[in-house]
PDB file of N, CA and C in Angstrom:
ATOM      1  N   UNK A   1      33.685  11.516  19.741  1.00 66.00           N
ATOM      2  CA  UNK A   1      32.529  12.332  19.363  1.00 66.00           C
ATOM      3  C   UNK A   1      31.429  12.281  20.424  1.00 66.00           C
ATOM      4  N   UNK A   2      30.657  13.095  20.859  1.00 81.00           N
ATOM      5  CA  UNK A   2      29.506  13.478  21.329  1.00 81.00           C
ATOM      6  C   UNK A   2      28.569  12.547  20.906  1.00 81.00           C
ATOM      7  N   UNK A   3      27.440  11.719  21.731  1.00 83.00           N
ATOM      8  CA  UNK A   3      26.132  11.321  21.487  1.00 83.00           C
ATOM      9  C   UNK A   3      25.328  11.177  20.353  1.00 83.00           C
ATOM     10  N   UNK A   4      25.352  12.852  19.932  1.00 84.00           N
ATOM     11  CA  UNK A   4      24.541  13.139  19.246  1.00 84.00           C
ATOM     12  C   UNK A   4      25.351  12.537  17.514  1.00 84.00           C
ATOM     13  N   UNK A   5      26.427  12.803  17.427  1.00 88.00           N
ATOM     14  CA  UNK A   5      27.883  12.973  16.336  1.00 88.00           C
ATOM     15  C   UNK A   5      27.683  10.870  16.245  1.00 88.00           C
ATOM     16  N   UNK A   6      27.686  10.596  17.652  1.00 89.00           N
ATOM     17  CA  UNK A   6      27.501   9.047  16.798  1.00 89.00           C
ATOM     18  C   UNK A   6      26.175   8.416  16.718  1.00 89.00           C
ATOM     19  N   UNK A   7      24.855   9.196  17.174  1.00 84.00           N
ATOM     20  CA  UNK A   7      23.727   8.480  16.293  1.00 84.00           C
ATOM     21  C   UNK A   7      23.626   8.555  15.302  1.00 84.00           C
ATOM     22  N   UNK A   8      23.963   9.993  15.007  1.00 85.00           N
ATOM     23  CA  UNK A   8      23.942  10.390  13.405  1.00 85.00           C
ATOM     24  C   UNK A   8      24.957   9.584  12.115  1.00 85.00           C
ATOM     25  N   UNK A   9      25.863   9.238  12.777  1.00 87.00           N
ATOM     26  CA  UNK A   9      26.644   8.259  12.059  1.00 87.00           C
ATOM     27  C   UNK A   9      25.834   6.600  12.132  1.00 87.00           C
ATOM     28  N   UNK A  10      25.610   6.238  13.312  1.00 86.00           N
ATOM     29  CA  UNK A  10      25.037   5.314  12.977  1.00 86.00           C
ATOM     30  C   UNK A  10      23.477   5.206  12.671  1.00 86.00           C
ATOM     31  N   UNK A  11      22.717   6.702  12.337  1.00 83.00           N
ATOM     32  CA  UNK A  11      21.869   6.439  11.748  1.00 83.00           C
ATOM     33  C   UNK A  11      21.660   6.174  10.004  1.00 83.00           C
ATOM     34  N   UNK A  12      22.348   6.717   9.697  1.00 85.00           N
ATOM     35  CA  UNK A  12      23.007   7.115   8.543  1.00 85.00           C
ATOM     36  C   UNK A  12      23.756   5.548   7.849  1.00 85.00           C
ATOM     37  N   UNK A  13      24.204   4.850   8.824  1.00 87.00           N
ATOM     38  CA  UNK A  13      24.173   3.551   8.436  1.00 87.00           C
ATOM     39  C   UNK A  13      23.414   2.610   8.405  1.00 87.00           C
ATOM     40  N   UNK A  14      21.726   2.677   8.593  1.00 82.00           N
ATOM     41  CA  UNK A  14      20.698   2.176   8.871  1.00 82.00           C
ATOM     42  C   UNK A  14      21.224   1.461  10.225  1.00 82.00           C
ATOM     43  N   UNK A  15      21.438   1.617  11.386  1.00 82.00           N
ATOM     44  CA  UNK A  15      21.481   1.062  12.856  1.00 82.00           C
ATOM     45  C   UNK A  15      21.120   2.338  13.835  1.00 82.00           C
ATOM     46  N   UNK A  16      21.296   1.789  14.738  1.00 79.00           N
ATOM     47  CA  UNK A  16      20.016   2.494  16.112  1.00 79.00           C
ATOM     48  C   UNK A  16      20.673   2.118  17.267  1.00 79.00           C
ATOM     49  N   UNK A  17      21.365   2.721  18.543  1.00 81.00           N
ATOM     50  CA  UNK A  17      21.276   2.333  19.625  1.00 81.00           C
ATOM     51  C   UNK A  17      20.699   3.300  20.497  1.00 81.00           C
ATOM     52  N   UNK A  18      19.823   2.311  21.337  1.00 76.00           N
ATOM     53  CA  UNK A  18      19.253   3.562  22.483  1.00 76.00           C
ATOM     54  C   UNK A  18      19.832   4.043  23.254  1.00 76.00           C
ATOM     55  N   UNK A  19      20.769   3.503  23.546  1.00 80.00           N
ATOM     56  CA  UNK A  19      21.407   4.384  25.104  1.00 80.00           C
ATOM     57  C   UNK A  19      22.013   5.116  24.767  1.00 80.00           C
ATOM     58  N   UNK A  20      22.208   5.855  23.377  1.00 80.00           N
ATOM     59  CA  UNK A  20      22.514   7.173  23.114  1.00 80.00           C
ATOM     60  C   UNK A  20      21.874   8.416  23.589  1.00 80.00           C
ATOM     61  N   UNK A  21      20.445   7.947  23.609  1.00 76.00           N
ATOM     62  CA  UNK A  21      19.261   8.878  23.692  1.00 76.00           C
ATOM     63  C   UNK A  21      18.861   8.577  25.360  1.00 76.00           C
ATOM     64  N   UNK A  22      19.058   9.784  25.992  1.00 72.00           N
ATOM     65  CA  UNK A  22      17.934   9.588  27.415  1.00 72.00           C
ATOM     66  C   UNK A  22      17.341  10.899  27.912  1.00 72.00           C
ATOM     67  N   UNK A  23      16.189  10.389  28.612  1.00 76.00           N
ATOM     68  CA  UNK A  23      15.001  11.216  28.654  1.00 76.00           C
ATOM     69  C   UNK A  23      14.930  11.572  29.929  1.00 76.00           C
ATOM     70  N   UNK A  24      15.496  12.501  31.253  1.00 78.00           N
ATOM     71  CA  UNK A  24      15.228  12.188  32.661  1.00 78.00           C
ATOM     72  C   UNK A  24      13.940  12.731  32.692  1.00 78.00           C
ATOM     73  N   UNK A  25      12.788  13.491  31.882  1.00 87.00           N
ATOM     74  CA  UNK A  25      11.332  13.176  32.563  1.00 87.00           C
ATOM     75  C   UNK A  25      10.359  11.835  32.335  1.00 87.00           C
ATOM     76  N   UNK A  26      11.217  10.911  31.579  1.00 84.00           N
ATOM     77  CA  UNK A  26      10.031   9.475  31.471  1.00 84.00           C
ATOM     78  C   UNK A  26      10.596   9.794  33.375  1.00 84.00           C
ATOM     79  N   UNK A  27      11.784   9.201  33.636  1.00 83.00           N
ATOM     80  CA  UNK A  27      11.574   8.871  35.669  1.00 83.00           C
ATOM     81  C   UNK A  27      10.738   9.669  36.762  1.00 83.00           C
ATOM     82  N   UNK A  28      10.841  11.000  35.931  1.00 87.00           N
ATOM     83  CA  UNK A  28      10.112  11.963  37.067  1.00 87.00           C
ATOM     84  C   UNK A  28       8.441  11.723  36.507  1.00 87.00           C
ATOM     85  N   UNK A  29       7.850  11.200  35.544  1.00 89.00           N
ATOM     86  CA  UNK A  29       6.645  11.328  35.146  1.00 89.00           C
ATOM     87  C   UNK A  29       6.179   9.583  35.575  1.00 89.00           C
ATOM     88  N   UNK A  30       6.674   8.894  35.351  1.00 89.00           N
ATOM     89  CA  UNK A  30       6.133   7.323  35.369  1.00 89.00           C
ATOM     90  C   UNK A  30       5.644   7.020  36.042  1.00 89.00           C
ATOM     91  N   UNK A  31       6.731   7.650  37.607  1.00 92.00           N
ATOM     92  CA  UNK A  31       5.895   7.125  39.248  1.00 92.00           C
ATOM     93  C   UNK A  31       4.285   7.473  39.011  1.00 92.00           C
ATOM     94  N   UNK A  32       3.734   8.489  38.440  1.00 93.00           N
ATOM     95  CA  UNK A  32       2.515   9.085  38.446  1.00 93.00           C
ATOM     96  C   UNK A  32       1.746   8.886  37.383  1.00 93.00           C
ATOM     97  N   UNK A  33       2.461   8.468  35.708  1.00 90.00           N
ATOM     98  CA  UNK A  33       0.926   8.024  35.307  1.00 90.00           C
ATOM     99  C   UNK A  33       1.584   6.799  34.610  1.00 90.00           C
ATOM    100  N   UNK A  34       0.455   5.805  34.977  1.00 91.00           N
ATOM    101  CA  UNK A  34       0.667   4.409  34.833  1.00 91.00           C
ATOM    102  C   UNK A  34       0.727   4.306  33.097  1.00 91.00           C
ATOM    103  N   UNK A  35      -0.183   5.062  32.128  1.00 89.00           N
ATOM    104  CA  UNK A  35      -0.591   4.998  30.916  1.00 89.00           C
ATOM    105  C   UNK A  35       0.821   5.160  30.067  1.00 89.00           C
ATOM    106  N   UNK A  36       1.823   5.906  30.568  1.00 89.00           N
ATOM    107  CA  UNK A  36       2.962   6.670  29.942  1.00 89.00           C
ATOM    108  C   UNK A  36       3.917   5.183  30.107  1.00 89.00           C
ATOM    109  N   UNK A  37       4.038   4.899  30.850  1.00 90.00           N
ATOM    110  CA  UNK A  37       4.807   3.543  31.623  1.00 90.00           C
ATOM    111  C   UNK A  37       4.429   2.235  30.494  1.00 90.00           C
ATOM    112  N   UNK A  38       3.268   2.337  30.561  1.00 89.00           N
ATOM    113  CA  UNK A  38       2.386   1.499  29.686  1.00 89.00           C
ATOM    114  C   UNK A  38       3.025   1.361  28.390  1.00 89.00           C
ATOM    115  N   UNK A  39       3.057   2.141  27.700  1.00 88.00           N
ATOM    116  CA  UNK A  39       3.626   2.806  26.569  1.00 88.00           C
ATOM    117  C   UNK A  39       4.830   1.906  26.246  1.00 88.00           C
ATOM    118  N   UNK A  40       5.499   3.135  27.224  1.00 87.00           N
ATOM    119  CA  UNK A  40       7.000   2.410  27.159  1.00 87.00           C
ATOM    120  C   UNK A  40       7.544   1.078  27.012  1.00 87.00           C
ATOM    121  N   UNK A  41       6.785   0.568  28.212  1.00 88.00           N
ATOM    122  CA  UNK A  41       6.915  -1.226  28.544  1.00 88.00           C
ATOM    123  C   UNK A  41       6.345  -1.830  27.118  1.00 88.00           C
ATOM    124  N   UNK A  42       5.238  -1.452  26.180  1.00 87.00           N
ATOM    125  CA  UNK A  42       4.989  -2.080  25.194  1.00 87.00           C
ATOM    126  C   UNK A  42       5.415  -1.657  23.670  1.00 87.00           C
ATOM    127  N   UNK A  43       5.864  -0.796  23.721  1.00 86.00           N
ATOM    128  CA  UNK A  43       6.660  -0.605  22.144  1.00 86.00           C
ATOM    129  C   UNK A  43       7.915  -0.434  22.053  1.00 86.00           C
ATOM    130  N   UNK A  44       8.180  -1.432  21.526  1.00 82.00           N
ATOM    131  CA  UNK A  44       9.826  -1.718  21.720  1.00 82.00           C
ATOM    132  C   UNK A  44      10.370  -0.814  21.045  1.00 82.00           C
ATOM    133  N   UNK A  45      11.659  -0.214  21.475  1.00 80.00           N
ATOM    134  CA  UNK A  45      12.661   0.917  20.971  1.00 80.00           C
ATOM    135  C   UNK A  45      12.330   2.507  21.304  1.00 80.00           C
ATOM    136  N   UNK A  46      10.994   2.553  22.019  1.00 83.00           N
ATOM    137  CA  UNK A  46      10.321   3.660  22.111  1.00 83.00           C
ATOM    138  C   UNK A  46      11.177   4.867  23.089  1.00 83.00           C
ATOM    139  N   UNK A  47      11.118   5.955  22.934  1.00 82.00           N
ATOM    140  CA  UNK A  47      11.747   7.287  23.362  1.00 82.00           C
ATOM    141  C   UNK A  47      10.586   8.057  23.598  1.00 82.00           C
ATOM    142  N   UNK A  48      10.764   8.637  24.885  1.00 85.00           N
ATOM    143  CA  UNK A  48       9.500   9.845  24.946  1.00 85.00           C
ATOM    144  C   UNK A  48       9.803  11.158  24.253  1.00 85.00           C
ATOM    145  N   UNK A  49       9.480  11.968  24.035  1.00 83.00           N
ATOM    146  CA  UNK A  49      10.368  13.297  23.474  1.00 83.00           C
ATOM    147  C   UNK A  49      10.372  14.082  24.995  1.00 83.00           C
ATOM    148  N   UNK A  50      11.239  14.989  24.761  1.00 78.00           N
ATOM    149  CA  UNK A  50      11.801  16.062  25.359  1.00 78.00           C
ATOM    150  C   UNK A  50      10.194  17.019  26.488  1.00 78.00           C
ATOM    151  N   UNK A  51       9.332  17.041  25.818  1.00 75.00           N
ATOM    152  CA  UNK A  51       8.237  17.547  26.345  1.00 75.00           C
ATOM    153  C   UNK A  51       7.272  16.484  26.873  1.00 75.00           C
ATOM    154  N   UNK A  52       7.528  15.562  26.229  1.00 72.00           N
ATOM    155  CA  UNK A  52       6.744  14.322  26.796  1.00 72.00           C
ATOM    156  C   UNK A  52       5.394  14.003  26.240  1.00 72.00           C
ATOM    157  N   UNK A  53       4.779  14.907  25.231  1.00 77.00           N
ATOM    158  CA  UNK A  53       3.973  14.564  24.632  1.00 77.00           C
ATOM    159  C   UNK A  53       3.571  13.615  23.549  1.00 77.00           C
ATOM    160  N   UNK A  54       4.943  12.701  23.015  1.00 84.00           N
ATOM    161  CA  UNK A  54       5.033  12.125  22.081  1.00 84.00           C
ATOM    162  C   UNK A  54       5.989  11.018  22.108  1.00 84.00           C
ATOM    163  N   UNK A  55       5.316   9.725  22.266  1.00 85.00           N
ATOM    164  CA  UNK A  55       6.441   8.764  22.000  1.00 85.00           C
ATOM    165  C   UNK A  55       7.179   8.287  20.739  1.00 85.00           C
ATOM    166  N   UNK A  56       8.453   8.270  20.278  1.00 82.00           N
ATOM    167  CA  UNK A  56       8.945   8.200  18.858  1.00 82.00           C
ATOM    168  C   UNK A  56       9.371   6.550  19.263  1.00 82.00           C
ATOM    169  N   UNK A  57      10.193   6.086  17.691  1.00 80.00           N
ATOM    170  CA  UNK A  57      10.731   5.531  17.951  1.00 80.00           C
ATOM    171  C   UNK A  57      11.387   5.453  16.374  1.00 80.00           C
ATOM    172  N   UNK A  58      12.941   5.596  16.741  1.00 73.00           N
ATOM    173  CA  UNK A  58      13.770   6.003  15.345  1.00 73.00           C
ATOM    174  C   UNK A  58      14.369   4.321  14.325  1.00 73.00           C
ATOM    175  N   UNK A  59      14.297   4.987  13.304  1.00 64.00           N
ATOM    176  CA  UNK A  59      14.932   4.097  12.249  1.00 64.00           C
ATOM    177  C   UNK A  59      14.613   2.608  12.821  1.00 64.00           C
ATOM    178  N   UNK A  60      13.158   1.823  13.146  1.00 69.00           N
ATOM    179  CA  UNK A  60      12.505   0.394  13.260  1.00 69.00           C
ATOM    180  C   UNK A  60      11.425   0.692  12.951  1.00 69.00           C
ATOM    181  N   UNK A  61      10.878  -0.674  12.534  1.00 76.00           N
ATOM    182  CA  UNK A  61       9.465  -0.871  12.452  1.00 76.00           C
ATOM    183  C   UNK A  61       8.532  -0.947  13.646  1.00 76.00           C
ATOM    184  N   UNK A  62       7.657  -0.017  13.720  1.00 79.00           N
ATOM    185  CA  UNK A  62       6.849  -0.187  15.212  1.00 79.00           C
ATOM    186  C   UNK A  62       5.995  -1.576  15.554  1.00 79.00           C
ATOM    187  N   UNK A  63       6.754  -1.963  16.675  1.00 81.00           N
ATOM    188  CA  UNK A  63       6.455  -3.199  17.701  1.00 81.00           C
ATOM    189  C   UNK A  63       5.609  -3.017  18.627  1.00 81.00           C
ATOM    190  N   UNK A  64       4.155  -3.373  18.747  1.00 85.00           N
ATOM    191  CA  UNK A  64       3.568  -3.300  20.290  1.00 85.00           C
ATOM    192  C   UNK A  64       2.689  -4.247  20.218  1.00 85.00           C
ATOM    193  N   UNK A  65       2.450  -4.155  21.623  1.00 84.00           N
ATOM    194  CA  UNK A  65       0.859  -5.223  22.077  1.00 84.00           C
ATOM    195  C   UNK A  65       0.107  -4.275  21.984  1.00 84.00           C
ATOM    196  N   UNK A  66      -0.139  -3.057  22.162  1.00 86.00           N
ATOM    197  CA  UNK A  66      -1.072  -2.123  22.487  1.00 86.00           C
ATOM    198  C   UNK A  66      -2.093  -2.047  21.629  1.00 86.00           C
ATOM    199  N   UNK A  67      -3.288  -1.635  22.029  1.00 86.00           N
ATOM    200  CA  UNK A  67      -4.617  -1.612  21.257  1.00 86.00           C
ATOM    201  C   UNK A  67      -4.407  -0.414  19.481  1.00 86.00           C
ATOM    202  N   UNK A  68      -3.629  -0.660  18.901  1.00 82.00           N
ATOM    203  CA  UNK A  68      -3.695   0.567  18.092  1.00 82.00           C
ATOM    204  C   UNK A  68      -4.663   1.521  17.789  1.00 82.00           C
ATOM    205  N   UNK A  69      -5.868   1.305  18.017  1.00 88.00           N
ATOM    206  CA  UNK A  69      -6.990   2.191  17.816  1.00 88.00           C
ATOM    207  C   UNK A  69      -7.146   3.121  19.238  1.00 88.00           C
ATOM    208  N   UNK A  70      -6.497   2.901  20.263  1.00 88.00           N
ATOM    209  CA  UNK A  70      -6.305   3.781  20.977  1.00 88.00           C
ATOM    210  C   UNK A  70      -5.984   4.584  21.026  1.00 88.00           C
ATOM    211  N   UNK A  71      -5.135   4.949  19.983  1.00 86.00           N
ATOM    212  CA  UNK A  71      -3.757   6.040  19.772  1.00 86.00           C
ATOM    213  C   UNK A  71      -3.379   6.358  18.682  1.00 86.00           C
ATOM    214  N   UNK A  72      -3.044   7.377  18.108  1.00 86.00           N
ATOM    215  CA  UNK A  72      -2.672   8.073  17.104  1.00 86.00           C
ATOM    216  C   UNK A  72      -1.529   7.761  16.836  1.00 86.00           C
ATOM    217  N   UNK A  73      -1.122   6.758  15.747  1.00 84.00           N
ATOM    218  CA  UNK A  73       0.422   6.307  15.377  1.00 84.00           C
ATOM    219  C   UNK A  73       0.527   6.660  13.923  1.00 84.00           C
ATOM    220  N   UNK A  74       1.670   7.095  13.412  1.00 82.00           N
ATOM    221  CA  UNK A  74       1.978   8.280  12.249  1.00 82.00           C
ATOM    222  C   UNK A  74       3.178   7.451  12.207  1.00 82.00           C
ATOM    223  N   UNK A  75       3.081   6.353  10.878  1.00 81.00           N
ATOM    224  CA  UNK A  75       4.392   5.911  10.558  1.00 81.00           C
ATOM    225  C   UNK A  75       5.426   6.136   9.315  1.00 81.00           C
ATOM    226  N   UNK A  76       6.052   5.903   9.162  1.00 79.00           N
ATOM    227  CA  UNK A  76       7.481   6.360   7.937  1.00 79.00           C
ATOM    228  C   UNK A  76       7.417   7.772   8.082  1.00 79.00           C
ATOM    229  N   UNK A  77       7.805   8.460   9.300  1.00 77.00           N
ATOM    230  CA  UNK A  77       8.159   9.923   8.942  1.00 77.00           C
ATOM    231  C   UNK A  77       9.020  10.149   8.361  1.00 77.00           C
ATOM    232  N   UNK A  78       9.430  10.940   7.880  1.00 74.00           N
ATOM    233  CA  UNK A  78      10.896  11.962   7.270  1.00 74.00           C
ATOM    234  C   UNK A  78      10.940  13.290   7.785  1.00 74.00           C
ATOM    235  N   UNK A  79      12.060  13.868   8.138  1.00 70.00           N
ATOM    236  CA  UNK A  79      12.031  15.509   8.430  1.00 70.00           C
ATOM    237  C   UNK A  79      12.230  15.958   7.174  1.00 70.00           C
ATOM    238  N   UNK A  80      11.823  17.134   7.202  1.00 69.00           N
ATOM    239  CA  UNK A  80      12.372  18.014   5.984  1.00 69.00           C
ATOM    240  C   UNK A  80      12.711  19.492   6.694  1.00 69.00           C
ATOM    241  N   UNK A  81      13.041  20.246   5.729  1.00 68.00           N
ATOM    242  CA  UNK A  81      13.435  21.393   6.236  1.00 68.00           C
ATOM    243  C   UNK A  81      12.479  22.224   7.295  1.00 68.00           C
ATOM    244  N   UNK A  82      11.128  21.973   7.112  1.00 70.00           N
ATOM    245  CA  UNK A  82       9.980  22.624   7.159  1.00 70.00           C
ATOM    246  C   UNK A  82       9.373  22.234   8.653  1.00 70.00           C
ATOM    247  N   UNK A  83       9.332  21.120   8.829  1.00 64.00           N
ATOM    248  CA  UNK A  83       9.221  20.386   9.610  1.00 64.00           C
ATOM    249  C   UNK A  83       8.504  18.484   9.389  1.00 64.00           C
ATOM    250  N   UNK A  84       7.699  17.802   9.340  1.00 64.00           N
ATOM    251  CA  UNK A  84       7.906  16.303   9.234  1.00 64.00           C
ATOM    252  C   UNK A  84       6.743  16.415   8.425  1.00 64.00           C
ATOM    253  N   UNK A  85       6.853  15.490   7.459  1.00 67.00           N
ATOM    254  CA  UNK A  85       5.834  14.872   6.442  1.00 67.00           C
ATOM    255  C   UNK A  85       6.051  13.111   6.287  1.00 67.00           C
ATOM    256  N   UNK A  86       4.762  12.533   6.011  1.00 68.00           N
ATOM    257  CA  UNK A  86       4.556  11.024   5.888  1.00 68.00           C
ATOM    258  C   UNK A  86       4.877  10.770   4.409  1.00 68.00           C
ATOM    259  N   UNK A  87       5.771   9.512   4.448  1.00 69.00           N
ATOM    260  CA  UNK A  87       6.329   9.226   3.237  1.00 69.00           C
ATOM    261  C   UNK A  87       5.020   7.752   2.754  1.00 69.00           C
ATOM    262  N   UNK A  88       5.306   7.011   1.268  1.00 71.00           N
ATOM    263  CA  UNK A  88       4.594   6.529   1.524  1.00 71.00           C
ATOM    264  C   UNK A  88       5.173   4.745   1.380  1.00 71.00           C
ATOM    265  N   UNK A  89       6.422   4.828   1.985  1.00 64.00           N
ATOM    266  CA  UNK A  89       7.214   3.323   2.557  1.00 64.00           C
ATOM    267  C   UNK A  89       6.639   3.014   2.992  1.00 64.00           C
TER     268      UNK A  89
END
């Protein structure tokens, strides 16, 4: 199966591996801003999205050193058909 065919299986089993998922603009963006890098290096399991505006991080509890009041963190999402709403796990 495809990448995508076994996260979904092993999301679906409550497990997670990252190296399913890769991002080639975290490499082309990092050399240039230190803050994005930052990020990364401190929340464990973290994924940039596709546009780069948003760091996720699937099926864990969010891990960081980072100042949380710095940043806008939105936890227990769910998708729905519609698009994402906060549950209240």
């Amino acid at each position: 199966p495809d990448n995508t065919s076994k996260l979904k299986d092993l999301l679906l089993k409550g497990k997670f591996d990252k190296s399913l998922i890769y991002n080639s603009l975290e490499n082309a963006l990092f050399p240039y801003y230190d803050e994005l890098k930052n990020i990364k290096n401190n929340v464990k399991n973290s994924l940039m999205s596709g546009s780069g505006s948003t760091f996720f991080v699937l099926n864990s509890k969010l891990e960081t050193n980072l100042n949380k009041d710095n940043y806008d963190i939105f936890e227990n999402l769910k998708t729905i058909n519609t698009g994402v709403e906060q549950t209240d796990e």
